[in-house]
Amino acid sequence: MPRGRSMTGVIPFPGSRRYGHALKVALLLKEARTQREAEHIVKRTGQTFGRQLRAAGIPEESIRRETVAFLVLIRIACRACGSRWAPEPPPAHVTQGG
């Protein structure tokens, strides 16, 4: 079995459970000076998260779902810490692969 894959199909670090990381990202967004800087932070965070899931052997469809869940969690953390920037989760048709 390839490294990082689970026999049970459980995602080792689901996006909806990464509140500590989401809060770290929200604090970075709170300090962002421009919309462009905020978008760069969100883009980089999403790319890194996707790479981690791919390295663990998670299917692309699940990666899309988990990334959206993580973005929603970041958005919640942004509200909690008073950030003026918060990510917008992609529209439903994008997350459903269509």
PDB file of C-alpha atoms in Angstrom:
ATOM      1  CA  MET A   1       0.000   0.000   0.000  1.00  0.00           C
ATOM      2  CA  PRO A   2       1.411   3.461  -0.934  1.00  0.00           C
ATOM      3  CA  ARG A   3       2.603   5.671   1.882  1.00  0.00           C
ATOM      4  CA  GLY A   4      -0.130   7.789   3.467  1.00  0.00           C
ATOM      5  CA  ARG A   5      -3.064   5.761   2.205  1.00  0.00           C
ATOM      6  CA  SER A   6      -5.567   4.450   4.667  1.00  0.00           C
ATOM      7  CA  MET A   7      -7.225   1.073   4.278  1.00  0.00           C
ATOM      8  CA  THR A   8     -10.433   2.511   5.744  1.00  0.00           C
ATOM      9  CA  GLY A   9     -10.588   5.472   3.343  1.00  0.00           C
ATOM     10  CA  VAL A  10     -10.514   7.961   6.209  1.00  0.00           C
ATOM     11  CA  ILE A  11      -8.971  11.312   5.318  1.00  0.00           C
ATOM     12  CA  PRO A  12      -6.103  11.794   7.774  1.00  0.00           C
ATOM     13  CA  PHE A  13      -6.581  15.573   8.097  1.00  0.00           C
ATOM     14  CA  PRO A  14     -10.105  16.606   7.044  1.00  0.00           C
ATOM     15  CA  GLY A  15     -10.615  20.281   6.208  1.00  0.00           C
ATOM     16  CA  SER A  16     -13.540  20.645   8.546  1.00  0.00           C
ATOM     17  CA  ARG A  17     -11.404  19.670  11.575  1.00  0.00           C
ATOM     18  CA  ARG A  18      -8.431  21.967  11.022  1.00  0.00           C
ATOM     19  CA  TYR A  19      -9.630  24.918  13.089  1.00  0.00           C
ATOM     20  CA  GLY A  20      -6.161  25.733  14.446  1.00  0.00           C
ATOM     21  CA  HIS A  21      -4.764  26.048  10.941  1.00  0.00           C
ATOM     22  CA  ALA A  22      -7.844  27.963   9.787  1.00  0.00           C
ATOM     23  CA  LEU A  23      -7.353  30.426  12.633  1.00  0.00           C
ATOM     24  CA  LYS A  24      -3.683  30.897  11.663  1.00  0.00           C
ATOM     25  CA  VAL A  25      -4.758  31.690   8.096  1.00  0.00           C
ATOM     26  CA  ALA A  26      -7.494  34.032   9.380  1.00  0.00           C
ATOM     27  CA  LEU A  27      -4.926  35.941  11.429  1.00  0.00           C
ATOM     28  CA  LEU A  28      -2.732  36.281   8.329  1.00  0.00           C
ATOM     29  CA  LEU A  29      -5.758  37.560   6.410  1.00  0.00           C
ATOM     30  CA  LYS A  30      -6.496  40.027   9.200  1.00  0.00           C
ATOM     31  CA  GLU A  31      -3.043  41.526   8.684  1.00  0.00           C
ATOM     32  CA  ALA A  32      -3.278  41.590   4.873  1.00  0.00           C
ATOM     33  CA  ARG A  33      -3.053  45.147   3.568  1.00  0.00           C
ATOM     34  CA  THR A  34      -4.761  44.602   0.209  1.00  0.00           C
ATOM     35  CA  GLN A  35      -7.300  42.299  -1.406  1.00  0.00           C
ATOM     36  CA  ARG A  36      -4.529  41.025  -3.666  1.00  0.00           C
ATOM     37  CA  GLU A  37      -2.390  40.050  -0.669  1.00  0.00           C
ATOM     38  CA  ALA A  38      -5.381  38.315   0.941  1.00  0.00           C
ATOM     39  CA  GLU A  39      -6.133  36.400  -2.266  1.00  0.00           C
ATOM     40  CA  HIS A  40      -2.501  35.289  -2.449  1.00  0.00           C
ATOM     41  CA  ILE A  41      -2.679  33.948   1.119  1.00  0.00           C
ATOM     42  CA  VAL A  42      -5.878  32.025   0.376  1.00  0.00           C
ATOM     43  CA  LYS A  43      -4.534  30.668  -2.922  1.00  0.00           C
ATOM     44  CA  ARG A  44      -1.270  29.502  -1.335  1.00  0.00           C
ATOM     45  CA  THR A  45      -3.154  27.901   1.566  1.00  0.00           C
ATOM     46  CA  GLY A  46      -5.490  26.031  -0.798  1.00  0.00           C
ATOM     47  CA  GLN A  47      -2.621  24.799  -2.964  1.00  0.00           C
ATOM     48  CA  THR A  48      -0.690  23.525   0.051  1.00  0.00           C
ATOM     49  CA  PHE A  49      -3.756  21.809   1.481  1.00  0.00           C
ATOM     50  CA  GLY A  50      -4.462  20.146  -1.881  1.00  0.00           C
ATOM     51  CA  ARG A  51      -0.852  18.946  -2.168  1.00  0.00           C
ATOM     52  CA  GLN A  52      -1.044  17.393   1.300  1.00  0.00           C
ATOM     53  CA  LEU A  53      -4.219  15.509   0.395  1.00  0.00           C
ATOM     54  CA  ARG A  54      -2.812  14.358  -2.970  1.00  0.00           C
ATOM     55  CA  ALA A  55       0.328  13.093  -1.228  1.00  0.00           C
ATOM     56  CA  ALA A  56      -1.924  11.048   1.054  1.00  0.00           C
ATOM     57  CA  GLY A  57      -3.614   9.488  -2.003  1.00  0.00           C
ATOM     58  CA  ILE A  58      -6.994  11.211  -1.595  1.00  0.00           C
ATOM     59  CA  PRO A  59      -9.156  11.272  -4.780  1.00  0.00           C
ATOM     60  CA  GLU A  60      -9.597  14.648  -6.516  1.00  0.00           C
ATOM     61  CA  GLU A  61     -13.347  14.752  -5.829  1.00  0.00           C
ATOM     62  CA  SER A  62     -12.708  14.397  -2.103  1.00  0.00           C
ATOM     63  CA  ILE A  63      -9.954  17.014  -2.290  1.00  0.00           C
ATOM     64  CA  ARG A  64     -12.416  19.523  -3.785  1.00  0.00           C
ATOM     65  CA  ARG A  65     -14.926  18.812  -1.016  1.00  0.00           C
ATOM     66  CA  GLU A  66     -12.322  19.043   1.731  1.00  0.00           C
ATOM     67  CA  THR A  67     -10.893  22.263   0.315  1.00  0.00           C
ATOM     68  CA  VAL A  68     -14.340  23.885   0.335  1.00  0.00           C
ATOM     69  CA  ALA A  69     -14.877  22.704   3.923  1.00  0.00           C
ATOM     70  CA  PHE A  70     -11.510  24.199   4.873  1.00  0.00           C
ATOM     71  CA  LEU A  71     -12.342  27.527   3.171  1.00  0.00           C
ATOM     72  CA  VAL A  72     -15.635  27.677   5.071  1.00  0.00           C
ATOM     73  CA  LEU A  73     -13.760  27.030   8.310  1.00  0.00           C
ATOM     74  CA  ILE A  74     -11.291  29.809   7.456  1.00  0.00           C
ATOM     75  CA  ARG A  75     -14.235  32.125   6.784  1.00  0.00           C
ATOM     76  CA  ILE A  76     -15.696  31.302  10.214  1.00  0.00           C
ATOM     77  CA  ALA A  77     -12.298  31.925  11.834  1.00  0.00           C
ATOM     78  CA  CYS A  78     -12.064  35.266   9.978  1.00  0.00           C
ATOM     79  CA  ARG A  79     -15.357  36.355  11.520  1.00  0.00           C
ATOM     80  CA  ALA A  80     -14.182  35.228  14.957  1.00  0.00           C
ATOM     81  CA  CYS A  81     -10.930  37.223  14.811  1.00  0.00           C
ATOM     82  CA  GLY A  82     -12.386  40.278  13.090  1.00  0.00           C
ATOM     83  CA  SER A  83     -10.548  39.962   9.768  1.00  0.00           C
ATOM     84  CA  ARG A  84     -11.820  42.235   7.034  1.00  0.00           C
ATOM     85  CA  TRP A  85     -10.799  39.682   4.385  1.00  0.00           C
ATOM     86  CA  ALA A  86     -12.392  36.234   4.175  1.00  0.00           C
ATOM     87  CA  PRO A  87     -12.313  33.597   1.421  1.00  0.00           C
ATOM     88  CA  GLU A  88     -15.360  32.952  -0.703  1.00  0.00           C
ATOM     89  CA  PRO A  89     -15.992  29.228  -1.210  1.00  0.00           C
ATOM     90  CA  PRO A  90     -16.374  28.381  -4.923  1.00  0.00           C
ATOM     91  CA  PRO A  91     -19.878  27.946  -6.383  1.00  0.00           C
ATOM     92  CA  ALA A  92     -21.514  24.532  -5.978  1.00  0.00           C
ATOM     93  CA  HIS A  93     -21.098  23.602  -9.674  1.00  0.00           C
ATOM     94  CA  VAL A  94     -17.326  23.976  -9.343  1.00  0.00           C
ATOM     95  CA  THR A  95     -17.095  21.751  -6.266  1.00  0.00           C
ATOM     96  CA  GLN A  96     -19.224  19.050  -7.863  1.00  0.00           C
ATOM     97  CA  GLY A  97     -16.813  18.637 -10.754  1.00  0.00           C
ATOM     98  CA  GLY A  98     -19.086  20.188 -13.377  1.00  0.00           C
TER      99      GLY A  98
END
